[in-house]
PDB file of C-alpha atoms in Angstrom:
ATOM      1  CA  MET U   1       0.453 -20.737  -4.933  1.00 58.00           C
ATOM      2  CA  ASN U   2       3.882 -19.961  -6.314  1.00 64.00           C
ATOM      3  CA  SER U   3       6.734 -21.362  -4.271  1.00 69.00           C
ATOM      4  CA  HIS U   4       9.607 -18.987  -3.733  1.00 71.00           C
ATOM      5  CA  LYS U   5      13.248 -20.016  -3.582  1.00 67.00           C
ATOM      6  CA  HIS U   6      13.308 -20.098   0.246  1.00 70.00           C
ATOM      7  CA  ALA U   7      10.171 -22.243   0.627  1.00 74.00           C
ATOM      8  CA  ARG U   8      10.523 -25.250   2.904  1.00 76.00           C
ATOM      9  CA  LEU U   9       8.795 -27.527   0.435  1.00 80.00           C
ATOM     10  CA  THR U  10       8.558 -27.187  -3.303  1.00 83.00           C
ATOM     11  CA  ALA U  11       6.296 -29.472  -5.337  1.00 83.00           C
ATOM     12  CA  LYS U  12       9.120 -32.039  -5.548  1.00 85.00           C
ATOM     13  CA  GLY U  13       9.787 -31.808  -1.807  1.00 86.00           C
ATOM     14  CA  ARG U  14       6.103 -32.365  -1.012  1.00 87.00           C
ATOM     15  CA  ALA U  15       6.011 -35.378  -3.350  1.00 88.00           C
ATOM     16  CA  LEU U  16       9.158 -36.741  -1.648  1.00 89.00           C
ATOM     17  CA  LEU U  17       7.572 -36.314   1.799  1.00 90.00           C
ATOM     18  CA  VAL U  18       4.455 -38.221   0.700  1.00 91.00           C
ATOM     19  CA  SER U  19       6.572 -40.909  -0.999  1.00 90.00           C
ATOM     20  CA  ARG U  20       8.646 -41.443   2.143  1.00 93.00           C
ATOM     21  CA  VAL U  21       5.520 -41.917   4.241  1.00 92.00           C
ATOM     22  CA  LEU U  22       3.553 -44.128   1.819  1.00 92.00           C
ATOM     23  CA  ASN U  23       6.248 -46.077  -0.049  1.00 92.00           C
ATOM     24  CA  GLU U  24       9.285 -46.152   2.220  1.00 92.00           C
ATOM     25  CA  GLY U  25       7.452 -46.612   5.520  1.00 91.00           C
ATOM     26  CA  TRP U  26       8.725 -43.491   7.278  1.00 93.00           C
ATOM     27  CA  THR U  27       6.701 -42.137  10.154  1.00 93.00           C
ATOM     28  CA  MET U  28       5.115 -38.741   9.609  1.00 92.00           C
ATOM     29  CA  SER U  29       7.260 -37.283  12.407  1.00 93.00           C
ATOM     30  CA  ALA U  30      10.502 -38.458  10.782  1.00 94.00           C
ATOM     31  CA  ALA U  31       9.481 -37.441   7.241  1.00 93.00           C
ATOM     32  CA  SER U  32       8.290 -34.006   8.392  1.00 92.00           C
ATOM     33  CA  GLU U  33      11.446 -33.415  10.409  1.00 91.00           C
ATOM     34  CA  ALA U  34      13.606 -34.413   7.420  1.00 91.00           C
ATOM     35  CA  ALA U  35      11.666 -31.970   5.225  1.00 89.00           C
ATOM     36  CA  GLY U  36      11.913 -29.203   7.835  1.00 90.00           C
ATOM     37  CA  VAL U  37       8.168 -28.731   8.344  1.00 91.00           C
ATOM     38  CA  SER U  38       5.702 -29.479  11.116  1.00 92.00           C
ATOM     39  CA  LYS U  39       3.913 -32.793  11.456  1.00 92.00           C
ATOM     40  CA  ARG U  40       0.603 -31.023  10.795  1.00 95.00           C
ATOM     41  CA  THR U  41       1.932 -29.710   7.439  1.00 90.00           C
ATOM     42  CA  GLY U  42       3.068 -33.229   6.554  1.00 92.00           C
ATOM     43  CA  PHE U  43      -0.408 -34.611   7.230  1.00 94.00           C
ATOM     44  CA  LYS U  44      -1.921 -31.789   5.146  1.00 91.00           C
ATOM     45  CA  TRP U  45       0.185 -32.770   2.109  1.00 88.00           C
ATOM     46  CA  LEU U  46      -0.534 -36.471   2.644  1.00 92.00           C
ATOM     47  CA  ALA U  47      -4.296 -35.807   2.760  1.00 93.00           C
ATOM     48  CA  ARG U  48      -4.122 -33.677  -0.372  1.00 90.00           C
ATOM     49  CA  PHE U  49      -2.176 -36.438  -2.177  1.00 89.00           C
ATOM     50  CA  LYS U  50      -4.751 -39.050  -1.170  1.00 91.00           C
ATOM     51  CA  ALA U  51      -7.630 -36.810  -2.308  1.00 91.00           C
ATOM     52  CA  GLU U  52      -6.164 -35.524  -5.584  1.00 88.00           C
ATOM     53  CA  GLY U  53      -3.517 -38.030  -6.554  1.00 87.00           C
ATOM     54  CA  ALA U  54      -0.273 -36.903  -8.204  1.00 84.00           C
ATOM     55  CA  ALA U  55      -1.653 -33.376  -8.744  1.00 84.00           C
ATOM     56  CA  GLY U  56      -2.088 -32.901  -4.976  1.00 82.00           C
ATOM     57  CA  PRO U  57       1.465 -31.776  -4.118  1.00 79.00           C
ATOM     58  CA  ALA U  58       1.643 -29.421  -7.132  1.00 81.00           C
ATOM     59  CA  ASP U  59       1.416 -25.650  -6.715  1.00 80.00           C
ATOM     60  CA  ARG U  60      -2.053 -24.128  -6.889  1.00 79.00           C
ATOM     61  CA  SER U  61      -3.203 -20.654  -7.770  1.00 81.00           C
ATOM     62  CA  SER U  62      -3.697 -18.400  -4.760  1.00 82.00           C
ATOM     63  CA  ARG U  63      -6.236 -16.260  -6.621  1.00 83.00           C
ATOM     64  CA  PRO U  64      -9.602 -16.190  -4.866  1.00 85.00           C
ATOM     65  CA  LYS U  65     -12.326 -18.312  -6.441  1.00 86.00           C
ATOM     66  CA  ARG U  66     -14.799 -15.436  -6.183  1.00 85.00           C
ATOM     67  CA  SER U  67     -14.684 -11.735  -5.372  1.00 83.00           C
ATOM     68  CA  PRO U  68     -18.087 -10.672  -4.077  1.00 82.00           C
ATOM     69  CA  ARG U  69     -17.181  -6.967  -3.922  1.00 82.00           C
ATOM     70  CA  ALA U  70     -15.735  -6.804  -7.438  1.00 86.00           C
ATOM     71  CA  LEU U  71     -17.075  -4.135  -9.782  1.00 90.00           C
ATOM     72  CA  THR U  72     -19.902  -5.267 -12.029  1.00 91.00           C
ATOM     73  CA  ALA U  73     -19.699  -4.750 -15.780  1.00 92.00           C
ATOM     74  CA  GLN U  74     -22.368  -2.052 -15.513  1.00 94.00           C
ATOM     75  CA  LYS U  75     -20.396  -0.204 -12.805  1.00 94.00           C
ATOM     76  CA  GLN U  76     -17.192  -0.439 -14.877  1.00 94.00           C
ATOM     77  CA  ALA U  77     -19.016   1.004 -17.891  1.00 95.00           C
ATOM     78  CA  GLN U  78     -20.267   3.872 -15.715  1.00 95.00           C
ATOM     79  CA  LEU U  79     -16.729   4.578 -14.464  1.00 95.00           C
ATOM     80  CA  GLU U  80     -15.378   4.453 -18.020  1.00 94.00           C
ATOM     81  CA  ASP U  81     -18.033   6.920 -19.195  1.00 94.00           C
ATOM     82  CA  LEU U  82     -17.095   9.376 -16.441  1.00 95.00           C
ATOM     83  CA  ARG U  83     -13.395   9.041 -17.272  1.00 94.00           C
ATOM     84  CA  ARG U  84     -14.035   9.700 -20.960  1.00 93.00           C
ATOM     85  CA  ARG U  85     -15.596  12.984 -19.854  1.00 93.00           C
ATOM     86  CA  ARG U  86     -12.094  13.763 -18.487  1.00 92.00           C
ATOM     87  CA  TRP U  87     -13.077  13.557 -14.827  1.00 93.00           C
ATOM     88  CA  PRO U  88     -10.233  13.032 -12.305  1.00 93.00           C
ATOM     89  CA  LEU U  89     -10.113   9.721 -10.443  1.00 94.00           C
ATOM     90  CA  TRP U  90     -10.998  11.202  -7.045  1.00 94.00           C
ATOM     91  CA  ARG U  91     -14.132  12.794  -8.498  1.00 96.00           C
ATOM     92  CA  ILE U  92     -15.169   9.549 -10.217  1.00 95.00           C
ATOM     93  CA  ALA U  93     -14.686   7.674  -6.928  1.00 95.00           C
ATOM     94  CA  GLU U  94     -16.772  10.255  -5.091  1.00 95.00           C
ATOM     95  CA  GLN U  95     -19.558  10.070  -7.697  1.00 94.00           C
ATOM     96  CA  ALA U  96     -19.572   6.255  -7.881  1.00 92.00           C
ATOM     97  CA  GLY U  97     -19.302   5.698  -4.135  1.00 92.00           C
ATOM     98  CA  CYS U  98     -16.174   3.550  -4.212  1.00 92.00           C
ATOM     99  CA  GLY U  99     -12.525   4.047  -3.323  1.00 92.00           C
ATOM    100  CA  VAL U 100      -9.963   5.898  -5.417  1.00 95.00           C
ATOM    101  CA  ALA U 101      -7.757   2.786  -5.494  1.00 94.00           C
ATOM    102  CA  THR U 102     -10.655   0.751  -6.911  1.00 94.00           C
ATOM    103  CA  VAL U 103     -11.259   3.342  -9.621  1.00 95.00           C
ATOM    104  CA  SER U 104      -7.522   3.483 -10.341  1.00 94.00           C
ATOM    105  CA  ARG U 105      -7.308  -0.307 -10.806  1.00 94.00           C
ATOM    106  CA  CYS U 106     -10.362  -0.247 -13.073  1.00 94.00           C
ATOM    107  CA  MET U 107      -8.872   2.558 -15.207  1.00 94.00           C
ATOM    108  CA  LYS U 108      -5.572   0.706 -15.436  1.00 94.00           C
ATOM    109  CA  ARG U 109      -7.381  -2.393 -16.750  1.00 93.00           C
ATOM    110  CA  LEU U 110      -9.196  -0.231 -19.312  1.00 93.00           C
ATOM    111  CA  GLY U 111      -5.988   1.596 -20.292  1.00 92.00           C
ATOM    112  CA  LEU U 112      -7.359   4.980 -19.204  1.00 92.00           C
ATOM    113  CA  SER U 113      -5.045   5.745 -16.282  1.00 90.00           C
ATOM    114  CA  ARG U 114      -3.696   8.876 -17.935  1.00 90.00           C
ATOM    115  CA  LEU U 115      -5.763  11.589 -19.556  1.00 87.00           C
ATOM    116  CA  LYS U 116      -3.573  11.478 -22.661  1.00 87.00           C
ATOM    117  CA  SER U 117      -4.861   7.932 -23.246  1.00 86.00           C
ATOM    118  CA  LEU U 118      -8.318   9.339 -23.977  1.00 87.00           C
ATOM    119  CA  GLU U 119      -7.370  10.915 -27.320  1.00 86.00           C
ATOM    120  CA  PRO U 120      -5.733   9.107 -30.204  1.00 84.00           C
ATOM    121  CA  PRO U 121      -2.123  10.153 -30.746  1.00 85.00           C
ATOM    122  CA  GLN U 122      -1.520  13.039 -33.136  1.00 86.00           C
ATOM    123  CA  PRO U 123       0.012  12.042 -36.475  1.00 89.00           C
ATOM    124  CA  VAL U 124       3.710  12.758 -36.740  1.00 87.00           C
ATOM    125  CA  VAL U 125       4.618  15.545 -39.160  1.00 85.00           C
ATOM    126  CA  ARG U 126       7.548  14.384 -41.250  1.00 81.00           C
ATOM    127  CA  TYR U 127       9.613  16.180 -43.833  1.00 76.00           C
ATOM    128  CA  GLU U 128       9.338  13.600 -46.585  1.00 79.00           C
ATOM    129  CA  ARG U 129      10.109  14.225 -50.228  1.00 81.00           C
ATOM    130  CA  ALA U 130       9.756  12.094 -53.341  1.00 83.00           C
ATOM    131  CA  ALA U 131      13.398  12.272 -54.423  1.00 84.00           C
ATOM    132  CA  ALA U 132      16.698  12.408 -52.591  1.00 80.00           C
ATOM    133  CA  GLY U 133      18.176  15.907 -52.407  1.00 78.00           C
ATOM    134  CA  GLU U 134      14.796  17.579 -52.813  1.00 82.00           C
ATOM    135  CA  LEU U 135      14.998  18.826 -49.224  1.00 79.00           C
ATOM    136  CA  LEU U 136      18.234  20.272 -47.898  1.00 78.00           C
ATOM    137  CA  HIS U 137      18.677  21.202 -44.262  1.00 75.00           C
ATOM    138  CA  LEU U 138      21.633  23.357 -43.258  1.00 79.00           C
ATOM    139  CA  ASP U 139      22.767  24.276 -39.735  1.00 80.00           C
ATOM    140  CA  THR U 140      25.489  26.893 -39.221  1.00 81.00           C
ATOM    141  CA  LYS U 141      27.311  28.149 -36.160  1.00 78.00           C
ATOM    142  CA  LYS U 142      29.932  30.891 -35.872  1.00 75.00           C
ATOM    143  CA  LEU U 143      32.909  29.966 -33.758  1.00 69.00           C
ATOM    144  CA  MET U 144      34.440  33.144 -32.270  1.00 67.00           C
ATOM    145  CA  HIS U 145      38.023  33.687 -31.178  1.00 64.00           C
ATOM    146  CA  ILE U 146      38.231  35.038 -27.614  1.00 63.00           C
ATOM    147  CA  ASP U 147      41.374  37.099 -26.988  1.00 66.00           C
ATOM    148  CA  GLY U 148      43.552  36.704 -23.938  1.00 67.00           C
ATOM    149  CA  ILE U 149      43.895  34.031 -21.345  1.00 71.00           C
ATOM    150  CA  GLY U 150      41.549  33.536 -18.439  1.00 69.00           C
ATOM    151  CA  HIS U 151      41.811  33.666 -14.685  1.00 70.00           C
ATOM    152  CA  ARG U 152      42.377  29.918 -14.462  1.00 72.00           C
ATOM    153  CA  ILE U 153      45.810  30.434 -15.961  1.00 73.00           C
ATOM    154  CA  THR U 154      46.735  33.855 -14.539  1.00 74.00           C
ATOM    155  CA  GLY U 155      44.953  33.543 -11.199  1.00 72.00           C
ATOM    156  CA  ASP U 156      43.841  37.180 -11.523  1.00 74.00           C
ATOM    157  CA  ARG U 157      40.065  37.583 -11.528  1.00 71.00           C
ATOM    158  CA  ARG U 158      40.205  41.423 -11.739  1.00 70.00           C
ATOM    159  CA  THR U 159      40.912  41.463 -15.466  1.00 64.00           C
ATOM    160  CA  THR U 160      38.440  38.728 -16.387  1.00 54.00           C
ATOM    161  CA  LYS U 161      35.864  39.761 -18.951  1.00 57.00           C
ATOM    162  CA  ARG U 162      32.247  38.879 -18.248  1.00 56.00           C
ATOM    163  CA  GLY U 163      30.915  37.119 -21.326  1.00 53.00           C
ATOM    164  CA  ILE U 164      31.704  37.898 -24.961  1.00 50.00           C
ATOM    165  CA  GLU U 165      31.715  41.574 -25.889  1.00 51.00           C
ATOM    166  CA  PRO U 166      30.073  42.796 -29.107  1.00 50.00           C
ATOM    167  CA  TYR U 167      31.902  41.917 -32.305  1.00 48.00           C
ATOM    168  CA  ARG U 168      35.028  43.963 -32.934  1.00 51.00           C
ATOM    169  CA  GLU U 169      38.163  43.628 -35.002  1.00 53.00           C
ATOM    170  CA  SER U 170      40.078  41.525 -32.453  1.00 51.00           C
ATOM    171  CA  ARG U 171      37.206  39.059 -32.154  1.00 51.00           C
ATOM    172  CA  ARG U 172      37.195  37.476 -35.526  1.00 52.00           C
ATOM    173  CA  PRO U 173      35.531  34.258 -36.683  1.00 53.00           C
ATOM    174  CA  VAL U 174      37.948  31.355 -36.488  1.00 54.00           C
ATOM    175  CA  GLY U 175      35.958  28.962 -38.615  1.00 53.00           C
ATOM    176  CA  LEU U 176      32.522  28.103 -39.879  1.00 51.00           C
ATOM    177  CA  SER U 177      30.944  24.768 -39.032  1.00 51.00           C
ATOM    178  CA  GLN U 178      28.335  23.450 -41.422  1.00 51.00           C
ATOM    179  CA  THR U 179      26.248  20.307 -41.376  1.00 54.00           C
ATOM    180  CA  ALA U 180      24.126  19.258 -44.309  1.00 51.00           C
ATOM    181  CA  VAL U 181      21.409  16.629 -44.014  1.00 54.00           C
ATOM    182  CA  VAL U 182      19.773  15.265 -47.139  1.00 51.00           C
TER     183      VAL U 182
END
């Protein structure tokens, strides 16, 4: 059991309740009321302290001690085999006679939730060279000059050109941008 921040009694609070009853002589009604829990809860913590000692008031795991309907190792191996054949989860569940959620949890534990997990990742192709400057990569882009002003300035949409017209004398390159990566 994991106590949350709004729990009435944390492990320290439970130990304090038991200490008040056993060491300080408080009645269970008074100690329980001071802790903000019922008298029955107070008696439960007192009984656990008497049975287990100082470890009694501590938090316990809420995980079940056994799960009778859990998948067996053989069943998990069968589900894994079907998944490695690239079957979808609903089809595996139908074949195995269990729920899709059960199959999904099993595949998540095995790391096979997604089909891409079935194949090893492809090696990355890198442009690697032995010496610096052996490979030169160059990107270029022409920056064109567009004549005239637009409708945002003039307010007249009738004379607006739609897109850039084919290259002509008035549309001349303004500059050339180059980037070199070594």
